[in-house]
Structures are given as structure tokens and as C-alpha cells.
Tab-separated table of C-alpha atoms and ligand atoms in Angstrom:
chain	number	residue	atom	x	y	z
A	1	UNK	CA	-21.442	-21.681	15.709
A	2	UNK	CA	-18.147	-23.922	15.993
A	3	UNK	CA	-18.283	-27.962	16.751
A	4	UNK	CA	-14.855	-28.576	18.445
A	5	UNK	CA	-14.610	-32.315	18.076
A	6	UNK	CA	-13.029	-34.400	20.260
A	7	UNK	CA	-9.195	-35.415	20.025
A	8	UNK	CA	-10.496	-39.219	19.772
A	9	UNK	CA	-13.360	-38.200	17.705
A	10	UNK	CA	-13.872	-40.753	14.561
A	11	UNK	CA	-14.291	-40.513	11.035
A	12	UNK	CA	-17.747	-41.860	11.180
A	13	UNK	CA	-18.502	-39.775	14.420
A	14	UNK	CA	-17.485	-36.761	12.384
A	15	UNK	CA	-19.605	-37.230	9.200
A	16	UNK	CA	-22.623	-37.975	11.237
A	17	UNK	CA	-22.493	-34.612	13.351
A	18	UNK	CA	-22.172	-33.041	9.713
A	19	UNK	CA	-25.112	-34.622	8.222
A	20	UNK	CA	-27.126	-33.755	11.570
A	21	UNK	CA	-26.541	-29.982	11.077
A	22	UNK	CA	-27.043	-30.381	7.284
A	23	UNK	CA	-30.469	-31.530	8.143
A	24	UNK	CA	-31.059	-28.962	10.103
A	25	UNK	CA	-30.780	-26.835	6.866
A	26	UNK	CA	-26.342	-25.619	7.889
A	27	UNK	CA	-23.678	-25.155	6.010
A	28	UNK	CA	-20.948	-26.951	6.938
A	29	UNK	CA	-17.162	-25.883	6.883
A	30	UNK	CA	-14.722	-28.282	7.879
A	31	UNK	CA	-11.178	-27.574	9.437
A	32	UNK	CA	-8.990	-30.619	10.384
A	33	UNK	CA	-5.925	-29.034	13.015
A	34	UNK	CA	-3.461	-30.706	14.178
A	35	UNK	CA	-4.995	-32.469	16.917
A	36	UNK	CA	-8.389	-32.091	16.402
A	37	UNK	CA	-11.422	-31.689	13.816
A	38	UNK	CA	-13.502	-28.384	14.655
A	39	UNK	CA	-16.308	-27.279	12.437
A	40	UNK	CA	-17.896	-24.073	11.262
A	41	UNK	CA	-21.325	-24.042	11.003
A	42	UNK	CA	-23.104	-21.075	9.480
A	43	UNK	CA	-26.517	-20.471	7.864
A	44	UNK	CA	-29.667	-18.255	8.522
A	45	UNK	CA	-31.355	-20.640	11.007
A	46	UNK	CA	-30.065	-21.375	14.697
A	47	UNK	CA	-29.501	-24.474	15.603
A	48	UNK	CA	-29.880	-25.447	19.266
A	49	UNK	CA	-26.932	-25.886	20.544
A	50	UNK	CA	-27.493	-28.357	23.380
A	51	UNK	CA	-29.010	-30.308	20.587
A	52	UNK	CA	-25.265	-30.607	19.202
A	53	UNK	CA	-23.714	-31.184	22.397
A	54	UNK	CA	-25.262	-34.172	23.003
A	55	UNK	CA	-23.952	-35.929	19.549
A	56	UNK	CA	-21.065	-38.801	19.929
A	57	UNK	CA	-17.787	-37.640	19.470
A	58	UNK	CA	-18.314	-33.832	19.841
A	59	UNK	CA	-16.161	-32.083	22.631
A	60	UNK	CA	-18.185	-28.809	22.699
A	61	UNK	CA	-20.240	-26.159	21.054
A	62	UNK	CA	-19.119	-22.370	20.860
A	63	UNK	CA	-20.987	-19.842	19.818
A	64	UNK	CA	-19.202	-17.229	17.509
A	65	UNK	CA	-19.860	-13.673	18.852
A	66	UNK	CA	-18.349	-11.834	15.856
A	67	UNK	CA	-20.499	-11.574	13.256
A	68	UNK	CA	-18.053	-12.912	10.356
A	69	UNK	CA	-17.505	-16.974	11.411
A	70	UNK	CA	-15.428	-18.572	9.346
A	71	UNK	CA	-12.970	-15.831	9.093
A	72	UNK	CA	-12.584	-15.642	12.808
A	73	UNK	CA	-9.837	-16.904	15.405
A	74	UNK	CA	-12.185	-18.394	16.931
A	75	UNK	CA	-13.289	-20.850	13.807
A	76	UNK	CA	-9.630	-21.466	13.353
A	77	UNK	CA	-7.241	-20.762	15.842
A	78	UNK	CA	-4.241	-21.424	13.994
A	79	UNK	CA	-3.185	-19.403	10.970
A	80	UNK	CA	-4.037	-19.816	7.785
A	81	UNK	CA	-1.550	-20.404	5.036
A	82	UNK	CA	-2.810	-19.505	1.320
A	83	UNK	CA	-0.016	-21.777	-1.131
A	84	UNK	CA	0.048	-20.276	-4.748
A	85	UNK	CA	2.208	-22.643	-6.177
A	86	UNK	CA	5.191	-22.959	-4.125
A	87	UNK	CA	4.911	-19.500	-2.812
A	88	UNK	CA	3.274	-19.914	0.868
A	89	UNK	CA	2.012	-16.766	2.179
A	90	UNK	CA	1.015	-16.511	6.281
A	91	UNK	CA	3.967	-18.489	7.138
A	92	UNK	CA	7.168	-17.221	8.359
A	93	UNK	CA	8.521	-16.104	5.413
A	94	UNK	CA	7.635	-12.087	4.888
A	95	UNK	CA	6.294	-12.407	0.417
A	96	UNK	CA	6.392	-9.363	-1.612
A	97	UNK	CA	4.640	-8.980	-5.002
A	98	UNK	CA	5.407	-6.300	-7.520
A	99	UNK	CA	5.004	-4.951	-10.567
A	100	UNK	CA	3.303	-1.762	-12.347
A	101	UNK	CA	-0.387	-1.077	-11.991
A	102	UNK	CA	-1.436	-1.621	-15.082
A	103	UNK	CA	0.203	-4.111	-18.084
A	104	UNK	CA	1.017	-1.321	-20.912
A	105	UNK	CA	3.145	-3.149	-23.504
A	106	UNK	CA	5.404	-6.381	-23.562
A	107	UNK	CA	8.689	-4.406	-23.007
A	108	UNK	CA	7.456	-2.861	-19.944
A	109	UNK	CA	5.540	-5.773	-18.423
A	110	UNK	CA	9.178	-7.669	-19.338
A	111	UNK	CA	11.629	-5.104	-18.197
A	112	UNK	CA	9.674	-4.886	-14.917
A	113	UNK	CA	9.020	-8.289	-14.016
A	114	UNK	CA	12.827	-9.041	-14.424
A	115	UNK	CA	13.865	-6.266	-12.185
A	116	UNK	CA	11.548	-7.405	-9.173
A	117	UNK	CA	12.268	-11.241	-9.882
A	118	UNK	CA	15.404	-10.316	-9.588
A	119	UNK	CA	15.274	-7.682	-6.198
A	120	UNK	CA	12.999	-10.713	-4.161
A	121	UNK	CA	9.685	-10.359	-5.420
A	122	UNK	CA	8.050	-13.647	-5.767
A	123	UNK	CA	4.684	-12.558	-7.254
A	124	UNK	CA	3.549	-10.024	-10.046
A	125	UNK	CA	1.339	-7.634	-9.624
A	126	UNK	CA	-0.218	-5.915	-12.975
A	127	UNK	CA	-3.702	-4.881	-13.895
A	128	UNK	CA	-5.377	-5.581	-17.288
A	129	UNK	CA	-8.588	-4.436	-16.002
A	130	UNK	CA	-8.497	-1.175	-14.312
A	131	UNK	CA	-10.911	0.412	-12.300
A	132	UNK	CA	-10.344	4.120	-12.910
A	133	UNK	CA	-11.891	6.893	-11.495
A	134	UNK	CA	-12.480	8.813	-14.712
A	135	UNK	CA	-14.015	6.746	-17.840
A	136	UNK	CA	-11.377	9.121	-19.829
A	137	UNK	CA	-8.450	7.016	-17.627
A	138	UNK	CA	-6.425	3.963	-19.021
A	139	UNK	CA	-8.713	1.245	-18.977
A	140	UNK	CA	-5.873	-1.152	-19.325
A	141	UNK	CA	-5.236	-3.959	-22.253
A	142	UNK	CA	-7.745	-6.357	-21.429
A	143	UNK	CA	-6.723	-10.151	-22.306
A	144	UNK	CA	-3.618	-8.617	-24.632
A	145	UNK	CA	-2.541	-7.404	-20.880
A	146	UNK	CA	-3.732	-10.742	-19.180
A	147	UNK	CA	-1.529	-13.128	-22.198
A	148	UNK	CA	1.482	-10.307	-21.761
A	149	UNK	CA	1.677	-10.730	-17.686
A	150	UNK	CA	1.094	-14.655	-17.785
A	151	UNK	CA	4.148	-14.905	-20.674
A	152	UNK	CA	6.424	-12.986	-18.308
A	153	UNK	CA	5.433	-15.056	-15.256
A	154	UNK	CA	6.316	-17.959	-17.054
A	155	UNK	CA	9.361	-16.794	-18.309
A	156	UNK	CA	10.312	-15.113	-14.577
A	157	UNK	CA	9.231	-18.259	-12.814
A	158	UNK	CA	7.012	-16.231	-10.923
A	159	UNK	CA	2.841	-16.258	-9.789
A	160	UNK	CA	0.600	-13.248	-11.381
A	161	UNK	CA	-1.606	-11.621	-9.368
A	162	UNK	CA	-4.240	-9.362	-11.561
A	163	UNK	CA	-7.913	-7.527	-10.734
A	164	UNK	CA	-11.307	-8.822	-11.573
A	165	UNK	CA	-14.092	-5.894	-11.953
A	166	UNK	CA	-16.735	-8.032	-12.698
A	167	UNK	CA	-18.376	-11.309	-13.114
A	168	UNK	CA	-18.261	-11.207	-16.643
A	169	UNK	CA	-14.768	-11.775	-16.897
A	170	UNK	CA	-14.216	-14.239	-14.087
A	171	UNK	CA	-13.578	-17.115	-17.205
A	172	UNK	CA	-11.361	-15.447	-18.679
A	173	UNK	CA	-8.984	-13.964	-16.012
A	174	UNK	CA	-8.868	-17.697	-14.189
A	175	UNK	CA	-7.295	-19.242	-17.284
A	176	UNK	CA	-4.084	-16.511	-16.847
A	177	UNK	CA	-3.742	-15.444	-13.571
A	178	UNK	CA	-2.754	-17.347	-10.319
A	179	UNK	CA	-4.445	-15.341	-7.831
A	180	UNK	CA	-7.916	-12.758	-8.276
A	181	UNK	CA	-7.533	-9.361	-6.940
A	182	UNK	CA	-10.556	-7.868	-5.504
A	183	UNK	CA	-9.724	-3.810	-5.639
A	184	UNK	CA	-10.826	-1.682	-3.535
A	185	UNK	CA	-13.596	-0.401	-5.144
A	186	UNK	CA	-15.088	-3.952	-5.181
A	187	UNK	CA	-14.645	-5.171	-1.760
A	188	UNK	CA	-18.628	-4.863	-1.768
A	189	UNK	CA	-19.627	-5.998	-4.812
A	190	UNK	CA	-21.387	-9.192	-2.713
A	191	UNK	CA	-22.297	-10.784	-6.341
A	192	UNK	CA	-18.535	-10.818	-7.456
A	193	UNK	CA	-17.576	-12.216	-3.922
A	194	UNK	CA	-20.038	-15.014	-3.905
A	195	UNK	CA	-18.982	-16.020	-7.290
A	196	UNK	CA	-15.355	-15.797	-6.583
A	197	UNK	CA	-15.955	-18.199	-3.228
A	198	UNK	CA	-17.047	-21.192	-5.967
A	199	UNK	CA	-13.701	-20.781	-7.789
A	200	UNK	CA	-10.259	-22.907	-7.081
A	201	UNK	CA	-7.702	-19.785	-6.650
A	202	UNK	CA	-7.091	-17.286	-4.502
A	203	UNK	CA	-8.189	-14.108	-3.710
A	204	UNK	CA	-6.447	-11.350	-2.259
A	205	UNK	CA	-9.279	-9.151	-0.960
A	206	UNK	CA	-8.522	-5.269	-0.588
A	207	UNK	CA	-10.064	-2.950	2.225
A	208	UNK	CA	-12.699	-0.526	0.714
A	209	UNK	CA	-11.818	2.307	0.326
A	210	UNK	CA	-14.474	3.531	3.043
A	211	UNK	CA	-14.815	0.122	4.643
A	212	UNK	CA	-14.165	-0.554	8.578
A	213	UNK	CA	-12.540	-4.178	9.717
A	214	UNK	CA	-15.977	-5.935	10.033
A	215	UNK	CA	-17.077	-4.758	7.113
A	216	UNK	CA	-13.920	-6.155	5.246
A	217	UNK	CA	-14.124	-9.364	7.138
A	218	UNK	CA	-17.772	-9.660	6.164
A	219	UNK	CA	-16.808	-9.609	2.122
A	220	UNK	CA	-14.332	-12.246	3.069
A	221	UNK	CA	-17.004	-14.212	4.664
A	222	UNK	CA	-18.413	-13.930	1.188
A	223	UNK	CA	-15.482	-15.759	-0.483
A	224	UNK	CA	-15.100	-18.425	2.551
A	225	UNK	CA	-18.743	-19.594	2.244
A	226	UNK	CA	-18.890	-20.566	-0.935
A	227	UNK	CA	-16.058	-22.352	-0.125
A	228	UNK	CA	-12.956	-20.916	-1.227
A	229	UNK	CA	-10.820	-21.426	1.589
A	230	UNK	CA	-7.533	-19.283	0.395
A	231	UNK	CA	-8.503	-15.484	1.362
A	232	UNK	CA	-5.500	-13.244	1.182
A	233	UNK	CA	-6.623	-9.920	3.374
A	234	UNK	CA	-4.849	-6.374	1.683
A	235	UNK	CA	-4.834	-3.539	3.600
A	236	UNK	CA	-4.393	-0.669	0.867
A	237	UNK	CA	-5.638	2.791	2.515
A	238	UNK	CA	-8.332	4.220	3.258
A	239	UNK	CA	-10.157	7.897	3.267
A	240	UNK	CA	-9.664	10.110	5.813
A	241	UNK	CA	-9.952	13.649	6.442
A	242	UNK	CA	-6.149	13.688	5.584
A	243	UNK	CA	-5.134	14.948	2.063
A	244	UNK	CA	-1.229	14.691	1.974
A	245	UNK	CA	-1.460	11.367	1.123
A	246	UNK	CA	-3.505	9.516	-1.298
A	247	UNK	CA	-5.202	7.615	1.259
A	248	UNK	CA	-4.483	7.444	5.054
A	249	UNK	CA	-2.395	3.728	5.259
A	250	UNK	CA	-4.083	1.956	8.165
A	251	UNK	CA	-0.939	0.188	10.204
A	252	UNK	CA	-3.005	-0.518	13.070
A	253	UNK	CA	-5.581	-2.794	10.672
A	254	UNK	CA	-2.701	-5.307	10.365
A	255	UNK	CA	-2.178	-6.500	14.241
A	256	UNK	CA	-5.900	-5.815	14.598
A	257	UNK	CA	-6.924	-8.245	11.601
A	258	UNK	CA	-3.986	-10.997	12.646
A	259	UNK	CA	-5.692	-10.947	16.051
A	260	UNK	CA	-9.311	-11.173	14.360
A	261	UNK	CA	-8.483	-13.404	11.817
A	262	UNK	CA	-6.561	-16.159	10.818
A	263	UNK	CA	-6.266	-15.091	7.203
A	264	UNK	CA	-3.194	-13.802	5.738
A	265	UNK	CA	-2.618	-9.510	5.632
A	266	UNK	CA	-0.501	-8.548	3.362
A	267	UNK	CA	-0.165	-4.547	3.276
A	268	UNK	CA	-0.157	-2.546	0.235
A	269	UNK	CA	2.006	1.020	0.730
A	270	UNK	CA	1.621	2.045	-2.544
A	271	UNK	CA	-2.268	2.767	-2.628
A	272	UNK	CA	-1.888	4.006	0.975
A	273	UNK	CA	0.475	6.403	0.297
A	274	UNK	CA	-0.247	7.671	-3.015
A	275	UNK	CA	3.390	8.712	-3.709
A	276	UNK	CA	6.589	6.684	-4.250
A	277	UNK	CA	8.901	8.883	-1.364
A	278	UNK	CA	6.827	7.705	0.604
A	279	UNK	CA	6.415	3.758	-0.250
A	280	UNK	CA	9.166	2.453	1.622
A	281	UNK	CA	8.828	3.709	4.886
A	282	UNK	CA	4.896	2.638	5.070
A	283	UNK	CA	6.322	-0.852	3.547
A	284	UNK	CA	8.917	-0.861	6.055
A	285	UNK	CA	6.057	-0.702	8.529
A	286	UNK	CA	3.831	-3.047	7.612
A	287	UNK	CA	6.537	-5.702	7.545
A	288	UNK	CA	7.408	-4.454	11.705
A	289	UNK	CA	3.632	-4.840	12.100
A	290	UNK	CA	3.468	-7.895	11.101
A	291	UNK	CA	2.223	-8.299	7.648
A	292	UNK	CA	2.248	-11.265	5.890
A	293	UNK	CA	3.371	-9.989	2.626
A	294	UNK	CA	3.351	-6.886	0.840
A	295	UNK	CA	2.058	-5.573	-2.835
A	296	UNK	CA	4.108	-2.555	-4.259
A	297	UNK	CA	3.942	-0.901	-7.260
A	298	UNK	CA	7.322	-0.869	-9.315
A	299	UNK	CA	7.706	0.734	-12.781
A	300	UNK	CA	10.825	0.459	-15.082
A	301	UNK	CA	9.862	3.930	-16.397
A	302	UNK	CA	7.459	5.510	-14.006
A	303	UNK	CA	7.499	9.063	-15.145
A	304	UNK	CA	5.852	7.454	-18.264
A	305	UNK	CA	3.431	5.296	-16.624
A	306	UNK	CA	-0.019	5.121	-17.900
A	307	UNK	CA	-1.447	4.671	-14.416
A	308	UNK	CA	-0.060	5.333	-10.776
A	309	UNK	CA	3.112	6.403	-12.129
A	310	UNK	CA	3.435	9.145	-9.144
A	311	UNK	CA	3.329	6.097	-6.666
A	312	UNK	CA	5.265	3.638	-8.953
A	313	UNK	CA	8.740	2.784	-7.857
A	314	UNK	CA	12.034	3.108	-9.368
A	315	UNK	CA	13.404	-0.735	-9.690
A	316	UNK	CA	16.748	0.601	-8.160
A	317	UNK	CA	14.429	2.235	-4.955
A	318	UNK	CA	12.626	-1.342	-4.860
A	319	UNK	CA	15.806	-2.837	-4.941
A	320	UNK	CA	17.222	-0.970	-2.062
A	321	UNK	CA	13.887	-1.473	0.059
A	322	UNK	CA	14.106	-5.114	-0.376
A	323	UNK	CA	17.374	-4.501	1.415
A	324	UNK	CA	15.776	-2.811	4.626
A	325	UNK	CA	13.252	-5.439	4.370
A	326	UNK	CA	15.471	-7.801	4.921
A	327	UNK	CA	16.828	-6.367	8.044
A	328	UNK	CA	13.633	-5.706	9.363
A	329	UNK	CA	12.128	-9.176	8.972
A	330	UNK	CA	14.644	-11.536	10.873
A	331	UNK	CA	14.257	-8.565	13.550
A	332	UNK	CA	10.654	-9.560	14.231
A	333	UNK	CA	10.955	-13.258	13.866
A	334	UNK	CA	10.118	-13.823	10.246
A	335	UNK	CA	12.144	-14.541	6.788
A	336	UNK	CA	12.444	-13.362	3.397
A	337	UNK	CA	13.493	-13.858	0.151
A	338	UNK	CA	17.365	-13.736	0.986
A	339	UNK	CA	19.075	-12.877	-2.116
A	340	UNK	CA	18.363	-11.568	-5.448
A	341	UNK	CA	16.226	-14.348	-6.922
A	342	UNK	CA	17.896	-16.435	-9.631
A	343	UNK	CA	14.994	-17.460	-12.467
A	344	UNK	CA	12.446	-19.902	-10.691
A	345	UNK	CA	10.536	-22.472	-12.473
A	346	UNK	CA	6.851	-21.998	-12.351
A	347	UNK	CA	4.017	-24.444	-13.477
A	348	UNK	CA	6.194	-26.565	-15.645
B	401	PEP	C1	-4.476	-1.402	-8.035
B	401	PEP	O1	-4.011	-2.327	-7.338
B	401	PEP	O2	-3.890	-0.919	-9.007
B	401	PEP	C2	-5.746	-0.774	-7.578
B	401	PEP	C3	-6.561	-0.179	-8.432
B	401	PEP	O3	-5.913	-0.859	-6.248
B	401	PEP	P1	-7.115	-0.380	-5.277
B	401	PEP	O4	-8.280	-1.253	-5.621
B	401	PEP	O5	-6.553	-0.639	-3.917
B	401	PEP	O6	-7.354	1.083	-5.538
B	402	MN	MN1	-2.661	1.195	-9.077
């Protein structure tokens, strides 16, 4: 259920419609726009809503059809912008974050980060914890990986995005990383999710690999309850009947999910496609569909790669798809990184 309040609506008229449908045993989510206060209420009873309707200051009740609520439009008309540090991403500007999949040693993790700090990547990806198919895989370097990426960050001026497999390390991953990737694999794990919504950064939240859009909206649900508030939505691929490709990349989920949602979609080509010839033309179209951002996978050796290396880019093919990117973008009404970026400062 949503409580639009009214434009005049007062502080004190506010609180007291909260602690009326806190008594009645809600949660309550508040979301101040620009001209007025609207809040999600969500919880396992059902609230009259007449009950509501009647309370000073409120300008009326709606009743959220979709089962997800505080991901919805419909919560929150307006778009949601997720700030990791002075990166915004679901604004105008189009954010791409790169890097290998997995953190191998500190000459790769360095000689990579430089070459996509300096092609327009704001954000690095890397895993330290890596969810392998086979147990035999790379498991990836654990906190040496997590203390490599965070170093380079710092020294790139740049935000580190990096996957948590379980609640156990939670702790530990916070103190390095700037944003918690949920993997694909994990998009159900409801115990990680919950967890995840009582912690203070953000998550980017990948599609299952099997999952539909509801059920994807649902695990954010997960994260927005417990009151995390910056959900970044990835669409990565997903299983089809279709074996060229590692996964089939699901275009149509990012228009579908912008109209759904008002949470960020940024669109992962790498995963999708499963090989790097095919990267940039699946990251050129996510950009034209409008994604909010994209996650790639860039190696400075890739044939030597210890994971992904098949769907690992070149830096120089990065580099030139950051230059298509850049006529694509202002095409469709949105921005990005214009030049090759000079060293940014980050947290200092
Ligand atoms: C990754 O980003 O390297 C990864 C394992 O992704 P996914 O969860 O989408 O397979
Ligand atoms: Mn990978």
C-alpha cells in the first residue's frame, strides 16, 4: 500500500500517519519527492485502507497491484539515483565499470585498473570471491584479492565493486569494497539479501540465472525492506534453449525493468554473451536501451586469465567501445564519461 501525502501535508501530520500504521503492526518506508511525501507501507497484515484515508494530512491511499512494493513505479515515481561516492548512477550520465573477473595478482589488478580508468570507466569490477561452477575452478584470492582491488581503487581514484557469496563474509568485504555484488547464482539466497538490506552500501543485484523480472524484483524487495535504499538492478543473461552464447542477454529486461521500477539497470554484456567478439555490440545495446550503466569484463592479458578469460576484453577493444559508447549515448539523450579519465581522487 502507498500513503501519497498531501502537498501541504506537515511534519507532525506525517509522523503521526507513520506511527498509526506502525501500530497497526507496518513497516514503514518513507520517500520525500519533490513536492510531496508518499509512503510505502508493507508487512504481512492489511491494513484497511479507508482507515488511512481518513488521517489529517493524507491525500490518498493506493493499493500496489505488483507484488514487489517498494521497488515499484508506483512507490516512487521518479527515478532512483544510487551515489557511490561521487559516481551517480540512474542519472543522465551512461557509468561503466570494468575490470577482470577475478583479482589474480597486484600487476594484473594494477595494469587493468589503469587501462579502464583511463578508457572512461569510473568503477572496478573484480572478484575475490568467486562462485565457480566446478570446486576444481579458481576460487579467487580471498581478502589478499579484496586489499589488492581496494589499493588500486585508491590509487585510480576509482569505486570497487566486488561479490559477496555468503553471509559469512559480509564484515569483511564492507571494510574494502564500495558497492556488494550479488551474482547470479545468489539472487535467491533470501538470507544473504535480508542481511545485505541492514547494511549502508550498495548493492548491485544480478538476474538469476533462471530468474523472470518478478522474481528479480522480489530479491530486491529483499534488500529495500530492510532498508537499504541504494539497489543497483544487473541484467547479466540468462538460460535459454540457445547455446551459441553463454547465456541468452535479455535487452528487452532493461525498458521492461525502467518501466517497472525506479531502480537503476545497468546491463552486463559480458556474462550475457559469454565471448569477448561479441561484448561490444550487446554493450552497445544496452546503452540504446536505456541502461543505466554497464559492467564489462576487461583483462590486460586475457588469454591468461584465470577466470572468464574467453569473455574478457582486450583494454585496446574496451578502449575503442568506450568510443561507440560515446556516440551512442548523446544519441538517446544521456552522457558519458567524455574523455579518457585523468586520475580522480577517491575517499581522501
Ligand atoms: C562475475 O561477475 O564474475 C560473475 C560470476 O557473474 P554472474 O553472477 O553474473 O555469473
Ligand atoms: Mn566472470
Amino acid at each position: 500500500m502507498v500513503v501519497v501525502m498531501d502537498e501541504r501535508a506537515t511534519e507532525a501530520q506525517i509522523e503521526l500517519v507513520v506511527a498509526r500504521l506502525v501500530e497497526m503492526g507496518m513497516d514503514v518506508h518513507r520517500s520525500t519527492g519533490v513536492t510531496r511525501t508518499v509512503l510505502g507501507v508493507v508487512g504481512q497484515r492489511r491494513p484497511d485502507p479507508g482507515l488511512i484515508e481518513m488521517l489529517e494530512g493524507v491525500h490518498e491511499v493506493l493499493r500496489i497491484s505488483e507484488p514487489y512494493k517498494l521497488a515499484s513505479r508506483t512507490f516512487k515515481p521518479e527515478g532512483t539515483i544510487v551515489n557511490v561516492g561521487d559516481v551517480r548512477i540512474g542519472g543522465d550520465e551512461v557509468i561503466v565499470m570494468a575490470g577482470p573477473c577475478s583479482a589474480e595478482n597486484e600487476k594484473q589488478v594494477r595494469a587493468t585498473a589503469t587501462a579502464v580508468r583511463k578508457a572512461g570507466a569510473k568503477i572496478f569490477r573484480g572478484g575475490a570471491f568467486k562462485p565457480r561452477s566446478s570446486p576444481y575452478s579458481f576460487q579467487g584470492l580471498g581478502e589478499e584479492g579484496l586489499r589488492l582491488m581496494r589499493d588500486a581503487c585508491n590509487a585510480e581514484g576509482m569505486g570497487l565493486v566486488t561479490e559477496v557469496m555468503d553471509l559469512s563474509q559480509i564484515e569483511l568485504i564492507e571494510r574494502y569494497t564500495d558497492v556488494f555484488q550479488v551474482g547470479a547464482r545468489n539472487m535467491q539466497n533470501f538470507t544473504l539479501l535480508r542481511e545485505l538490506g541492514h547494511t549502508r552500501k550498495p548493492v548491485l543485484l544480478k538476474r538469476g540465472i533462471a530468474a523472470t523480472i518478478e522474481e528479480w524484483l522480489l530479491s530486491a524487495e529483499y534488500i529495500l525492506s530492510g532498508g537499504n535504499a541504494d539497489v543497483i538492478l544487473c541484467e547479466r543473461g540468462i538460460r535459454t534453449f540457445e547455446t551459441a552464447t553463454r547465456n541468452t542477454f535479455d535487452v528487452s529486461a532493461i525498458p521492461v525493468v525502467k518501466k517497472l521500477s525506479h531502480l537503476p539497470v545497468v546491463g552486463d554484456p559480458s556474462h550475457g554473451a559469454g565471448r569477448r567478439d561479441m561484448v561490444a555490440p550487446m554493450a552497445r545495446a544496452a546503452v540504446a536501451a536505456g541502461a543505466d550503466g554497464l559492467i564489462i569484463e576487461v583483462h590486460c592479458d586475457p588469454d591468461h586469465a584465470l577466470s572468464d578469460g574467453a569473455q574478457s576484453m582486450y583494454p585496446a577493444q574496451f578502449d575503442r567501445l568506450m568510443a561507440e559508447l560515446r556516440i551512442i549515448a548523446p544519441a538517446i539523450g544521456r552522457s558519458i564519461c567524455l574523455e579518457p579519465v585523468a586520475r580522480r581522487g577517491w575517499g581522501s
